[in-house]
XYZ file of C-alpha atoms in Angstrom:
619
model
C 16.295 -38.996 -74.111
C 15.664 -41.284 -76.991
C 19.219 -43.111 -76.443
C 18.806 -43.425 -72.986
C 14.886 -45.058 -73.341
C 16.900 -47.021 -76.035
C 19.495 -48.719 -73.248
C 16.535 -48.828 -70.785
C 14.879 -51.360 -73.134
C 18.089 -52.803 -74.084
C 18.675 -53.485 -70.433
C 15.958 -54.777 -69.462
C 15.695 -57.066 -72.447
C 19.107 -58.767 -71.354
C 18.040 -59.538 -67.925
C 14.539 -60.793 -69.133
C 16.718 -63.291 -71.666
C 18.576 -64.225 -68.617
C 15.897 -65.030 -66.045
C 14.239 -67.066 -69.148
C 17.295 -68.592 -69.221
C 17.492 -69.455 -65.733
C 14.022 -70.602 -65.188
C 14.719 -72.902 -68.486
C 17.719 -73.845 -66.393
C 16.144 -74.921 -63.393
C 13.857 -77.119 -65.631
C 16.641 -79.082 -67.282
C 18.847 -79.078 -64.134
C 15.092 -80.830 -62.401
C 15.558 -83.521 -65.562
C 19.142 -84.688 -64.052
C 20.506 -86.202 -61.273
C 20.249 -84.433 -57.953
C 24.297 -83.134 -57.384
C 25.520 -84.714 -53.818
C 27.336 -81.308 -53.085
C 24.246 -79.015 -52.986
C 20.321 -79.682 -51.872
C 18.795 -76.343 -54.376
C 17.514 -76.953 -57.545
C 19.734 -74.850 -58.983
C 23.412 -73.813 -59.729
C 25.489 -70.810 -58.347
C 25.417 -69.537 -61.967
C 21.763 -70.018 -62.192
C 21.752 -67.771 -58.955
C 24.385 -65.252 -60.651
C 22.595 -65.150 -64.083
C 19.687 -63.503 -62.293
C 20.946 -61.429 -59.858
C 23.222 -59.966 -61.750
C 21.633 -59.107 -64.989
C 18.381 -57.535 -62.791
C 20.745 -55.222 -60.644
C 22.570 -54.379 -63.772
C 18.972 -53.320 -65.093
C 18.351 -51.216 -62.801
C 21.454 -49.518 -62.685
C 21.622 -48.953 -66.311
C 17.760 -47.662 -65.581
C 19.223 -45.164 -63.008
C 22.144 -43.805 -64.891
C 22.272 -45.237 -68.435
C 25.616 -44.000 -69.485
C 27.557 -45.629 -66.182
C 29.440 -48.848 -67.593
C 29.056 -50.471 -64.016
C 25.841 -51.514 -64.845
C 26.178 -52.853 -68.722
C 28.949 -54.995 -67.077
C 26.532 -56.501 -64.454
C 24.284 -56.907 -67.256
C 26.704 -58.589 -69.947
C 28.141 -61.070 -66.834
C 24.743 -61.920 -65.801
C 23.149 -62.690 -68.919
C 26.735 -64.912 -69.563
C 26.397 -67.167 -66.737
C 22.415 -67.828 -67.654
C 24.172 -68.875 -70.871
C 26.948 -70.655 -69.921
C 25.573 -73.302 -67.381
C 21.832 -73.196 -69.235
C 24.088 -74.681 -72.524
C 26.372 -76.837 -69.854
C 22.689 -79.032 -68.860
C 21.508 -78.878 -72.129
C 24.135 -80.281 -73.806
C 24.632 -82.910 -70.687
C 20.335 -83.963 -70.515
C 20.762 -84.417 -74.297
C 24.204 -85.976 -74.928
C 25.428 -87.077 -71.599
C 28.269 -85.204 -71.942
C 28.392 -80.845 -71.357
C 32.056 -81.183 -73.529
C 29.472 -81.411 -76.679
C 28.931 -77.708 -76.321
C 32.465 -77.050 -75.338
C 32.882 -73.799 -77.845
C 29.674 -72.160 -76.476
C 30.321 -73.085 -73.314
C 33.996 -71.616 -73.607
C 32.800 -68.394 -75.096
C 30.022 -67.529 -72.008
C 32.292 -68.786 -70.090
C 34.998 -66.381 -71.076
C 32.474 -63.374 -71.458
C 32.005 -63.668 -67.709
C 35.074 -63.704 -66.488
C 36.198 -61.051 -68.474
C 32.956 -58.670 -67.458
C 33.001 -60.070 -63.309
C 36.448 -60.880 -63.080
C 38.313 -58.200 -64.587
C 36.981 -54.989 -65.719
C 33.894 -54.469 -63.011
C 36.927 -54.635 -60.611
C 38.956 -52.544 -62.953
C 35.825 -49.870 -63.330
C 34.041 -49.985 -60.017
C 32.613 -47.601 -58.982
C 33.326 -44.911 -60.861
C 33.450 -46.490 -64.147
C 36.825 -45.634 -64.962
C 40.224 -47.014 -64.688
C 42.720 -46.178 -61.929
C 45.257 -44.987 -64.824
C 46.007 -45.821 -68.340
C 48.505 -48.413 -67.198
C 46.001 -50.886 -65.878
C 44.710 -51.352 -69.373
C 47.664 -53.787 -69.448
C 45.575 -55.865 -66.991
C 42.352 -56.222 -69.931
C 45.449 -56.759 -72.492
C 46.749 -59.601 -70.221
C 43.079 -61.264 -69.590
C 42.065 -61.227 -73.287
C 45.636 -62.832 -74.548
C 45.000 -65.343 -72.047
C 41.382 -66.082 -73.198
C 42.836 -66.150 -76.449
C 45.435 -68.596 -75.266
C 42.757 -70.863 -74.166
C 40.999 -70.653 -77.599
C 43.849 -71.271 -79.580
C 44.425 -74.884 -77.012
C 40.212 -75.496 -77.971
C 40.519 -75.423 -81.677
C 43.802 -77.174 -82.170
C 43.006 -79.855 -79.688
C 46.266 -79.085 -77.832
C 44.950 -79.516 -74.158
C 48.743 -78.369 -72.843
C 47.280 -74.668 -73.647
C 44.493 -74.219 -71.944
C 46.778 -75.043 -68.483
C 48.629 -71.693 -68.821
C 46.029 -70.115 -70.248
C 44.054 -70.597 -67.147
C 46.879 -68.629 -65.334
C 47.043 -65.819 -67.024
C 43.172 -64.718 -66.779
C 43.412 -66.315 -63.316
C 46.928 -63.352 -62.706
C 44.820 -60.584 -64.606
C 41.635 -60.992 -62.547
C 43.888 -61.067 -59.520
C 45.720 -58.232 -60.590
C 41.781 -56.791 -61.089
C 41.285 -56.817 -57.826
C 44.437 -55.563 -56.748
C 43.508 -52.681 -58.466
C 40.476 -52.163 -55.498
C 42.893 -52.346 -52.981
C 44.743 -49.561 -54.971
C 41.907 -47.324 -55.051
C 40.874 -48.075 -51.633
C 44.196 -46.615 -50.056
C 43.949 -43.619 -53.034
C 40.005 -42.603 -52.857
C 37.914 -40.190 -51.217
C 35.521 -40.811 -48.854
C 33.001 -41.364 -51.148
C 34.368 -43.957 -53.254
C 36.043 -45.897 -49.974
C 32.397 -45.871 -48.762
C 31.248 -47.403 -52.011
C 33.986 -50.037 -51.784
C 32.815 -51.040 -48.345
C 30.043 -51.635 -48.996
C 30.831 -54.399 -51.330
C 33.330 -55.494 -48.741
C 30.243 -56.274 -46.876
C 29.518 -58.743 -49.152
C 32.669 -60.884 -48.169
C 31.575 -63.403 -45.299
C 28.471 -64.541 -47.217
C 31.038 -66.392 -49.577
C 33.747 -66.951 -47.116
C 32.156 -68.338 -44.471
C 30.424 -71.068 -46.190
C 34.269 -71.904 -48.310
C 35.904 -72.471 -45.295
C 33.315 -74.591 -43.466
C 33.678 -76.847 -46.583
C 31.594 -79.687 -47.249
C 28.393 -79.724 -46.524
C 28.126 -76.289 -46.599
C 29.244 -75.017 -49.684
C 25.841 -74.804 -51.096
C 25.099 -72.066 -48.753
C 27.330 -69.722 -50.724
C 24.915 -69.418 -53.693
C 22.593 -68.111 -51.355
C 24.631 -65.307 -50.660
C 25.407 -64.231 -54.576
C 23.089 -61.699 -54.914
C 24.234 -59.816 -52.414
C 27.377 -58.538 -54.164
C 25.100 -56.629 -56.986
C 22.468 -55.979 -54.665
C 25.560 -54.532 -52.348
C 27.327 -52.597 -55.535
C 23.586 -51.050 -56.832
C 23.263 -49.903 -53.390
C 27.057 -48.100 -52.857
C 26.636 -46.789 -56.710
C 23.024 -45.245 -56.003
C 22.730 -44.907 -52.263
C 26.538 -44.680 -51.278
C 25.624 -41.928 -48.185
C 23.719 -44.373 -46.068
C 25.418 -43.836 -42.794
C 26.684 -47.027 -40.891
C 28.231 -49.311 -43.732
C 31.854 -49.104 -41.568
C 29.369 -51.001 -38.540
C 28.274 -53.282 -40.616
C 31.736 -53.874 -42.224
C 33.168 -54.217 -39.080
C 31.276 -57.070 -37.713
C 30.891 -58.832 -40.721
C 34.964 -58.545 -41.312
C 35.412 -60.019 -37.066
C 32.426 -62.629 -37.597
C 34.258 -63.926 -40.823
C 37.620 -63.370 -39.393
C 36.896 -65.619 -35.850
C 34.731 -68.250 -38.488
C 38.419 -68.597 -40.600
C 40.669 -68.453 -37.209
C 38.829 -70.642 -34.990
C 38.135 -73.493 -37.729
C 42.059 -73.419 -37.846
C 42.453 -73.283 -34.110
C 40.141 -75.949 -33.411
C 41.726 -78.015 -36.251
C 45.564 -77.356 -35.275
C 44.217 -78.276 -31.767
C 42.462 -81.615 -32.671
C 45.606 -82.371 -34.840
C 47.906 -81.839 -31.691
C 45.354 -83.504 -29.576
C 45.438 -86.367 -31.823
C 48.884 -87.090 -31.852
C 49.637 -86.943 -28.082
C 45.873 -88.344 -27.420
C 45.443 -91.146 -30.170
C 44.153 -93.232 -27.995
C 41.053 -91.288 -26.691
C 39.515 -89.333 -29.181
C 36.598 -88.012 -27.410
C 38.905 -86.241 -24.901
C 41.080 -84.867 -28.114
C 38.148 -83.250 -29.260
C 36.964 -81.880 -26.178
C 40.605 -80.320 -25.806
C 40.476 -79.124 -28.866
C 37.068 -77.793 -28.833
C 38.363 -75.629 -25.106
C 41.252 -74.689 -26.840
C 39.764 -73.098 -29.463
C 36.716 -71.236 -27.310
C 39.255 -69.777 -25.127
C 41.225 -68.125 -27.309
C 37.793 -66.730 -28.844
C 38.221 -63.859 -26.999
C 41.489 -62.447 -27.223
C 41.341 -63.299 -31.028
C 37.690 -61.248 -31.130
C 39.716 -58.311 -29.101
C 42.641 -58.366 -31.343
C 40.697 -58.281 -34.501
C 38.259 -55.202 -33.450
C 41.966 -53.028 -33.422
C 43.082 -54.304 -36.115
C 39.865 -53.498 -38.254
C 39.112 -50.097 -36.572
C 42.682 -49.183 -37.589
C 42.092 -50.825 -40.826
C 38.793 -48.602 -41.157
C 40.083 -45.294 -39.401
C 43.421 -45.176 -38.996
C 45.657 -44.823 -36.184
C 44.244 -41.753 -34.571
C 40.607 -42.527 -35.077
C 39.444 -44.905 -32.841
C 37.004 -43.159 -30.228
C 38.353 -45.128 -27.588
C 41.723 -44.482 -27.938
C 40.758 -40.818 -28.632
C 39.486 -40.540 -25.574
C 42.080 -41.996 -23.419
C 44.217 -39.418 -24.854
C 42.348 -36.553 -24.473
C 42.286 -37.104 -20.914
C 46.169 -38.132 -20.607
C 46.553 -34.190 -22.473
C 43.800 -32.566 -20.302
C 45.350 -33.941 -16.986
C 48.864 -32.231 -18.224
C 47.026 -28.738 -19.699
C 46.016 -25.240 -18.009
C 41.776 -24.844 -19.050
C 42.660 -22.704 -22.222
C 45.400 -25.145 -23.633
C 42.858 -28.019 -22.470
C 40.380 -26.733 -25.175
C 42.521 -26.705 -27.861
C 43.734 -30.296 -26.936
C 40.218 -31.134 -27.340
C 40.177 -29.470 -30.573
C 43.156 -31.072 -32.084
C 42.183 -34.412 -31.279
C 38.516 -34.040 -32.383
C 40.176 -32.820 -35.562
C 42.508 -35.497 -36.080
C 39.751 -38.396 -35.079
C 36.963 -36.444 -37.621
C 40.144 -35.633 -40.477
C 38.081 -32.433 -40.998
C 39.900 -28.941 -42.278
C 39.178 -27.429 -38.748
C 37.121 -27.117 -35.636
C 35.864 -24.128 -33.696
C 34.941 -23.395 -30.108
C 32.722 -19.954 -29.623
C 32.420 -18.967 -25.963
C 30.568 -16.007 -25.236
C 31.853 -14.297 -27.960
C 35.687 -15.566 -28.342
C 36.682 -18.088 -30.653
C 38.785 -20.846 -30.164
C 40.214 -22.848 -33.431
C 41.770 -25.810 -34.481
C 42.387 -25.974 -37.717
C 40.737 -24.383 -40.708
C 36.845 -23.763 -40.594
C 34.737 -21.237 -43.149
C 32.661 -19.011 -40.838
C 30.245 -18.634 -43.588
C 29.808 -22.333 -44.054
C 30.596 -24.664 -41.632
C 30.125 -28.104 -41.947
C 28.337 -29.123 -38.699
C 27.473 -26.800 -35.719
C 26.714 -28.916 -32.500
C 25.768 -27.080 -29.236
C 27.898 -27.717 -26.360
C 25.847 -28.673 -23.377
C 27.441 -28.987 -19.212
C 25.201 -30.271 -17.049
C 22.546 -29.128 -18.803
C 23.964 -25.276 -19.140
C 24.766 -24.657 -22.652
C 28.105 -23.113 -22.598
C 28.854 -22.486 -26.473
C 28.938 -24.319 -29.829
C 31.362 -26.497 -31.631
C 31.655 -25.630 -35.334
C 33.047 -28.535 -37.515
C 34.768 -27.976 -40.903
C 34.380 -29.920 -43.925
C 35.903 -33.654 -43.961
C 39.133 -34.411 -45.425
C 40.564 -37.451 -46.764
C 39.863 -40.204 -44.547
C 39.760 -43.835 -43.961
C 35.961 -43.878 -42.262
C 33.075 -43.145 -43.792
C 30.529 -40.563 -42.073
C 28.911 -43.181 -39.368
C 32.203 -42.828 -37.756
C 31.787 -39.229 -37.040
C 28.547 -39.584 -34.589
C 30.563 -42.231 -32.720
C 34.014 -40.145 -32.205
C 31.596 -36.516 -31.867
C 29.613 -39.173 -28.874
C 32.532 -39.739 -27.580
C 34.697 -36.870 -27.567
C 31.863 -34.041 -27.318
C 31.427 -34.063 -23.316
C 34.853 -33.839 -22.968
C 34.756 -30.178 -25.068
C 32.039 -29.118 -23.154
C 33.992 -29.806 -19.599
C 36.982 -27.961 -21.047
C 34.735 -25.025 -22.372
C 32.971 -25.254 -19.096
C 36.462 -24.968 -17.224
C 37.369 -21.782 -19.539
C 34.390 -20.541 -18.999
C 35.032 -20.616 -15.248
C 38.439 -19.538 -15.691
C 37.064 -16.466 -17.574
C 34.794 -15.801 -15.011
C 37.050 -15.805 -12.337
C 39.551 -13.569 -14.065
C 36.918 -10.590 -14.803
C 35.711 -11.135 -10.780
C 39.145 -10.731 -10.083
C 39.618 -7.301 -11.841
C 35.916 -6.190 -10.616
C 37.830 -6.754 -7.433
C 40.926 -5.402 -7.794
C 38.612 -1.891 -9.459
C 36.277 -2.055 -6.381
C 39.402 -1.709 -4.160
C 40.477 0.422 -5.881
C 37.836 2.649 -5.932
C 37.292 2.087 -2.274
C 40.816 3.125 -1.540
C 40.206 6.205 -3.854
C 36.721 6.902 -2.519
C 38.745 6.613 1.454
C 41.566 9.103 0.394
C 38.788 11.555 -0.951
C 36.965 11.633 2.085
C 40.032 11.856 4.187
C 41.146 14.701 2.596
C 38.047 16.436 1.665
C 35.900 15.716 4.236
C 37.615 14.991 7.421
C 40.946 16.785 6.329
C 39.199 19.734 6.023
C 37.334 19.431 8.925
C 40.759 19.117 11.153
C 42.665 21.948 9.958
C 39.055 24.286 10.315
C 39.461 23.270 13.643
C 43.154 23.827 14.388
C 42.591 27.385 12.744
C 39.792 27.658 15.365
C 41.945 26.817 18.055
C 44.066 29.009 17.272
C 41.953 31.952 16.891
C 40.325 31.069 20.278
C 44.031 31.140 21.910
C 44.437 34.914 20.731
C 41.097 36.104 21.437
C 40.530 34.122 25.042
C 41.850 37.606 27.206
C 41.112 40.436 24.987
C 37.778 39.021 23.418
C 36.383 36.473 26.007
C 32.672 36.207 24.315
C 34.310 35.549 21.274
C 36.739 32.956 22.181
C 33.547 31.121 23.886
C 31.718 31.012 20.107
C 34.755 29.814 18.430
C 34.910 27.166 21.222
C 31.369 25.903 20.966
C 31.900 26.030 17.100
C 35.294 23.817 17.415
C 33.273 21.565 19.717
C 30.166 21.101 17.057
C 32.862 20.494 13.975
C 34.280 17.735 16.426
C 31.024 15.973 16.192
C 30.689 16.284 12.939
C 34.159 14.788 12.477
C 33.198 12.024 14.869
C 30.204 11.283 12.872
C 32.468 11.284 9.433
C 35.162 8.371 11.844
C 31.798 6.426 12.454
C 30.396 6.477 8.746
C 34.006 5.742 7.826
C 34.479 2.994 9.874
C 31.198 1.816 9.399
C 32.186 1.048 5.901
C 35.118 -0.808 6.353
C 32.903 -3.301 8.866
C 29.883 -2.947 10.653
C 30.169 -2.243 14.414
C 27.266 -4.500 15.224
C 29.115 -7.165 14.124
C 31.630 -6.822 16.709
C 28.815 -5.988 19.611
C 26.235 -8.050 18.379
C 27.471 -11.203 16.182
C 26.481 -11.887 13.121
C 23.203 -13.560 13.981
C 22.446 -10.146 15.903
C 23.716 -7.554 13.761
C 20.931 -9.490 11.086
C 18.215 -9.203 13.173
C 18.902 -5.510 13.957
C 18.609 -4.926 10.624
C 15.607 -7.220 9.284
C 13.527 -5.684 12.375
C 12.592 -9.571 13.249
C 14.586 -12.611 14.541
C 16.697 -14.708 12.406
C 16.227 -18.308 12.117
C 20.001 -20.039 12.849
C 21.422 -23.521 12.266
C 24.554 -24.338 13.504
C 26.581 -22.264 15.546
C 28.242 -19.204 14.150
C 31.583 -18.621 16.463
C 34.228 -18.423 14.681
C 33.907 -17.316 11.569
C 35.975 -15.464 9.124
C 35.591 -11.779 9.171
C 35.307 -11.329 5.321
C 32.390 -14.404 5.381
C 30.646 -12.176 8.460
C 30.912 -8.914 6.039
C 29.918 -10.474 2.788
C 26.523 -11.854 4.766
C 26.123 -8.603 6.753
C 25.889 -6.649 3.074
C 24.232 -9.509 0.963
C 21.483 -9.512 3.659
C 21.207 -5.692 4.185
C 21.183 -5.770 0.118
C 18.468 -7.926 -0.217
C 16.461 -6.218 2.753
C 16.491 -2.921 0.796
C 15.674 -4.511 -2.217
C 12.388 -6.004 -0.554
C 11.505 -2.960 1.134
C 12.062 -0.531 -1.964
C 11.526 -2.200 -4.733
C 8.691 -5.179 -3.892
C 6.546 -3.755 -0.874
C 7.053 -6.756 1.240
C 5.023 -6.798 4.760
C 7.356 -9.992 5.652
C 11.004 -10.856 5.343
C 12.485 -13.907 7.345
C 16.867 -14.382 7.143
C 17.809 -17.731 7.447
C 21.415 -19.135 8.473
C 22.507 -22.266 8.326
C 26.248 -23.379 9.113
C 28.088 -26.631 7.771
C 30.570 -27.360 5.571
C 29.680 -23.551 4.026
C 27.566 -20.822 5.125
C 24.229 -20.348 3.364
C 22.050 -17.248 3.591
C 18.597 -17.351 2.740
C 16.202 -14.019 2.634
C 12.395 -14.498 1.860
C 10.048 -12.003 1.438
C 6.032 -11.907 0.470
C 6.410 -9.015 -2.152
C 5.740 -8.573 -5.839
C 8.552 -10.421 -6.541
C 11.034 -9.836 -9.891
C 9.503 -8.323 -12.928
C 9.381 -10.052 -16.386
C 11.650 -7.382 -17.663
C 13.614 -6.740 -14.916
C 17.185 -5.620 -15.683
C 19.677 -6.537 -13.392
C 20.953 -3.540 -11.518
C 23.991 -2.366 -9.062
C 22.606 -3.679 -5.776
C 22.059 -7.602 -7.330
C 25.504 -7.356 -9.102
C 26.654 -6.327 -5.545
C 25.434 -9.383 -4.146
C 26.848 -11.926 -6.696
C 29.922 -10.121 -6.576
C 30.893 -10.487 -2.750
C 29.761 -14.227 -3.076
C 32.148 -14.696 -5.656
C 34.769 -13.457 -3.916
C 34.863 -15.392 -1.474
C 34.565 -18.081 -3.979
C 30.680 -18.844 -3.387
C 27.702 -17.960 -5.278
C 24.543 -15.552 -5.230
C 21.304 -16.404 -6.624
C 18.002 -14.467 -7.001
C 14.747 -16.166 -7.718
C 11.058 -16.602 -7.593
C 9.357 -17.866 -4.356
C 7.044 -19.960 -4.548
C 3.423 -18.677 -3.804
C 5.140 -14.914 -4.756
C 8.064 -13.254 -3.605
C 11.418 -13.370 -4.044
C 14.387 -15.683 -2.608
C 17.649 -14.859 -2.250
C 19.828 -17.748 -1.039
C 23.677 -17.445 -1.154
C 26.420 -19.698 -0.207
C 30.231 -18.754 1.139
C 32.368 -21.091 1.769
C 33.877 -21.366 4.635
């Protein structure tokens, strides 16, 4: 505790010294002549010297032992030193060259803290590998170079010298890209954000004179923008921000060249008229604005994200593979692309209880867990691993998870359908089943039987019809009341298979037999398939049980209307459906013959009490 109060203080004292050396600055600079090349009061150093030594304060206040934040610190406190001595020596001896060995030694301090090892450390404070120590080796002989040219007043020196620092600090920086295409996503997020940094010094360089000066106003962003990435490196949307800033600079740079190519052309063939060569050049150069904005947003989102993670082109080939893909293999499309746009370990899909994966994802643990939402149904959840190693930091994910979620929730949807369809089918295939089993058991059993009583009755009436006469009469009238019976069994029988009142009454008719009361019809109802006429006929007489039964209704109107399907609707005034009403037999009857015939069944509350059933078979 005491060492790190200790480089608190020491901190803190080296950016005080350098913003009293700054504001002692500005006061000597005001004793000069104004420069022509800038209207501030003060000197991109000047600018430096502060910024840099308070956001190396604070880092060093943060996290003491991090050497990001000493450098910041050392480099600031240089430049406050460097162009402080520079006036001085120039408002008192008309010449800065007076305090050329001061001047040499801040001068070298800073580039050696700024130019070669924050690059070389940032952000983690360490180097890349023991081999770029050669790059500190190369900046410090060169420094020395340039000392050795100072003292023995041989000026040929200092000319290479200048080279070598100038090749190590390049190689410095080289040494970001390096650990750009090598880091996590942490430490690429940390770079970018200094990145960001980039068009407030660019922009201003290539607009040239008069607008150079405009680049000292943008200095303290680059330790404002490294304080930030080392302290506050999860703030989502630093790849936005890099993005625009990397097309606004980019378009600044190409269309200053296109307009100046242009002019130049223009020029040659137009010497004569300048006002049209500008004007020519000035079209040129705003019409291939937007094909140079277009061609820049790829080249930067694949700069940022790589090839497969751009959400537009994720999504156009999602639906190229879901177009081409049964519903089950369409899911897991979905799921391999989400994967390879998110570079996560896995992804999941649950749907009512089965799992569909992509990938790797910890069930205990997983990283995200987003519900999946049709039309306002939810249908299931989508279960999102743990990131890999990526190009784009975590702002990226919300924009490809926008973009790619509704098309997992229509392919979950669709296997959801697909699911249902397949367990109607076998309900189907077991009702028929059954039906066929229940028809072969009362064939046999019931009107089997029934036959071969009667042809044993026949026969025993045939051998007692001249010696027993009275008895011949009772097995008669017996053989005549078990063909009743065995009529009655036919009826039931065919009953079952399809009503008779359909046939004799219509559909409309066969209704309002059974509801007691007329039924209201729209559209005419000729012609219509036999299964549609049965499933109404037994969703109807369904319903009417359940309203007589179960709910005690005094009044129950059937509706039919006919267009491009036919929909059923059965209102009744009675207690309508409990709170904790479980679904039994007679409404999974219902919903079953709807779907079926591919058409739905649903049971609700009426309004004002009672319960509505309204179906719908197509046609």
């Amino acid at each position: 505790m005491r060492r790190a109060g200790l480089a608190r203080g020491v901190a803190i004292g080296m950016a005080t010294l350098a913003v009293v050396f700054e504001l002692t600055d500005i006061w000597v600079t005001a004793q000069l002549p104004q420069p022509s090349w800038t209207p501030l009061p003060l000197a991109p150093e000047d600018m430096a010297g502060t910024a840099f030594s308070v956001f190396g304060a604070i880092l060093v206040h943060s996290r003491p032992r991090l050497v990001i934040g000493w450098l910041l610190c050392a480099g600031g406190l240089s430049a406050a030193a460097n162009i402080l001595t520079a006036n001085t020596f120039h408002l008192l001896y008309g010449d800065p060259a007076a305090g050329r060995p001061i001047i040499n030694l801040t001068w070298h301090v800073l580039q050696l803290t700024l130019g070669v090892l924050l690059p070389l450390l940032y952000p983690a404070g360490r180097l890349l590998s023991r081999r770029w120590r050669w790059v500190v080796v190369l900046a410090v002989a060169g420094m020395a170079l340039d000392w050795a040219g100072v003292l023995s007043g041989q000026g040929a020196l200092r000319q290479p010298a200048h080279w070598t620092v100038s090749a190590a600090m390049t190689l410095a920086f080289v040494s970001l890209v390096v650990r750009f295409a090598r880091g996590d996503a942490t430490e690429r997020r940390q770079l970018l954000w200094v990145m960001m940094t980039l068009p407030g010094l660019l922009v201003p360089w290539v607009l040239g004179d008069p607008f150079w000066w405009l680049a000292t106003l943008f200095i303290p962003l680059i330790p404002a923008a490294i304080a930030v990435a080392v302290l506050r490196y999860r703030l989502f949307g630093i790849d936005t921000l890099i993005s625009r800033a990397l097309i606004g600079t980019g378009l600044v740079i190409v269309t200053t060249g296109v307009y100046v190519a242009a002019s130049a052309a223009s020029s040659i063939f137009l010497a004569e008229v300048d006002r049209v060569a500008g004007v020519a050049a000035a079209v040129f150069a705003g019409a291939a604005f937007q094909p140079m904005r277009r061609g820049m947003q790829r080249g930067i989102d694949r700069l940022l994200y790589g090839s497969t993670g751009v959400p537009g082109s994720l999504a156009r080939r999602l639906r190229h593979r879901l177009q081409h893909a049964d519903p089950v293999h369409g899911l897991l499309a979905t799921l391999d692309t989400l994967r390879e746009g998110l570079s996560v370990t896995g992804v999941t899909v649950e749907l009512d209880g089965a799992v569909t994966t992509s990938g790797t994802v910890s069930a205990g643990a997983p990283a995200r867990v987003i519900p999946l939402v049709w039309h306002g149904e939810p249908v299931g959840l989508l279960l999102v691993g743990p990131t890999d190693r990526r190009r784009f930091p975590a702002a990226h994910d919300e924009r490809v998870l926008a973009t790619l979620t509704p098309y997992i929730a229509d392919a979950a949807h669709a296997v959801r359908l697909t699911a249902a369809l397949q367990r109607s089918r076998e309900r189907i295939l077991t009702a028929r089943e059954e039906e066929r089993r229940r028809l072969r058991r009362d064939l046999h059993d019931g009107l089997g039987q029934s036959l071969t009583g009667m042809a044993m009755s026949i026969n025993a009436a045939r051998l007692s019809v001249r010696t027993a006469p009275e008895r011949a009469d009772l097995l008669l009238a017996e053989l005549r009341a078990g063909m009743d019976a065995v009529s009655g069994d036919i009826r039931q029988l065919v009953y079952d298979l399809r009503p008779p009142a359909l046939d004799e009454l219509g559909l409309a008719g066969a209704l309002a037999e059974l509801a007691g009361a007329p039924v209201e019809v729209s559209g005419r109802l000729d012609g219509l398939p036999a299964a549609v006429e049965v499933a109404a006929y037994r969703i109807v007489q369904e319903a009417l049980t359940n309203a007589r039964k179960h709910a005690g209704a005094a009044t129950i109107t059937v509706a039919l209307r006919r267009g491009e399907t036919l929909r059923i609707t059965v209102t009744d005034d009675g207690s309508g459906i409990p709170p904790d009403a479980r679904p039994g037999v007679g409404l999974g009857s219902m919903r079953e013959r709807a779907a079926e015939l591919g058409g739905t069944c649903v049971v609700r509350d009426a309004e004002g009490g009672g319960t509505v059933v309204e179906a719908e078979l197509p046609l």
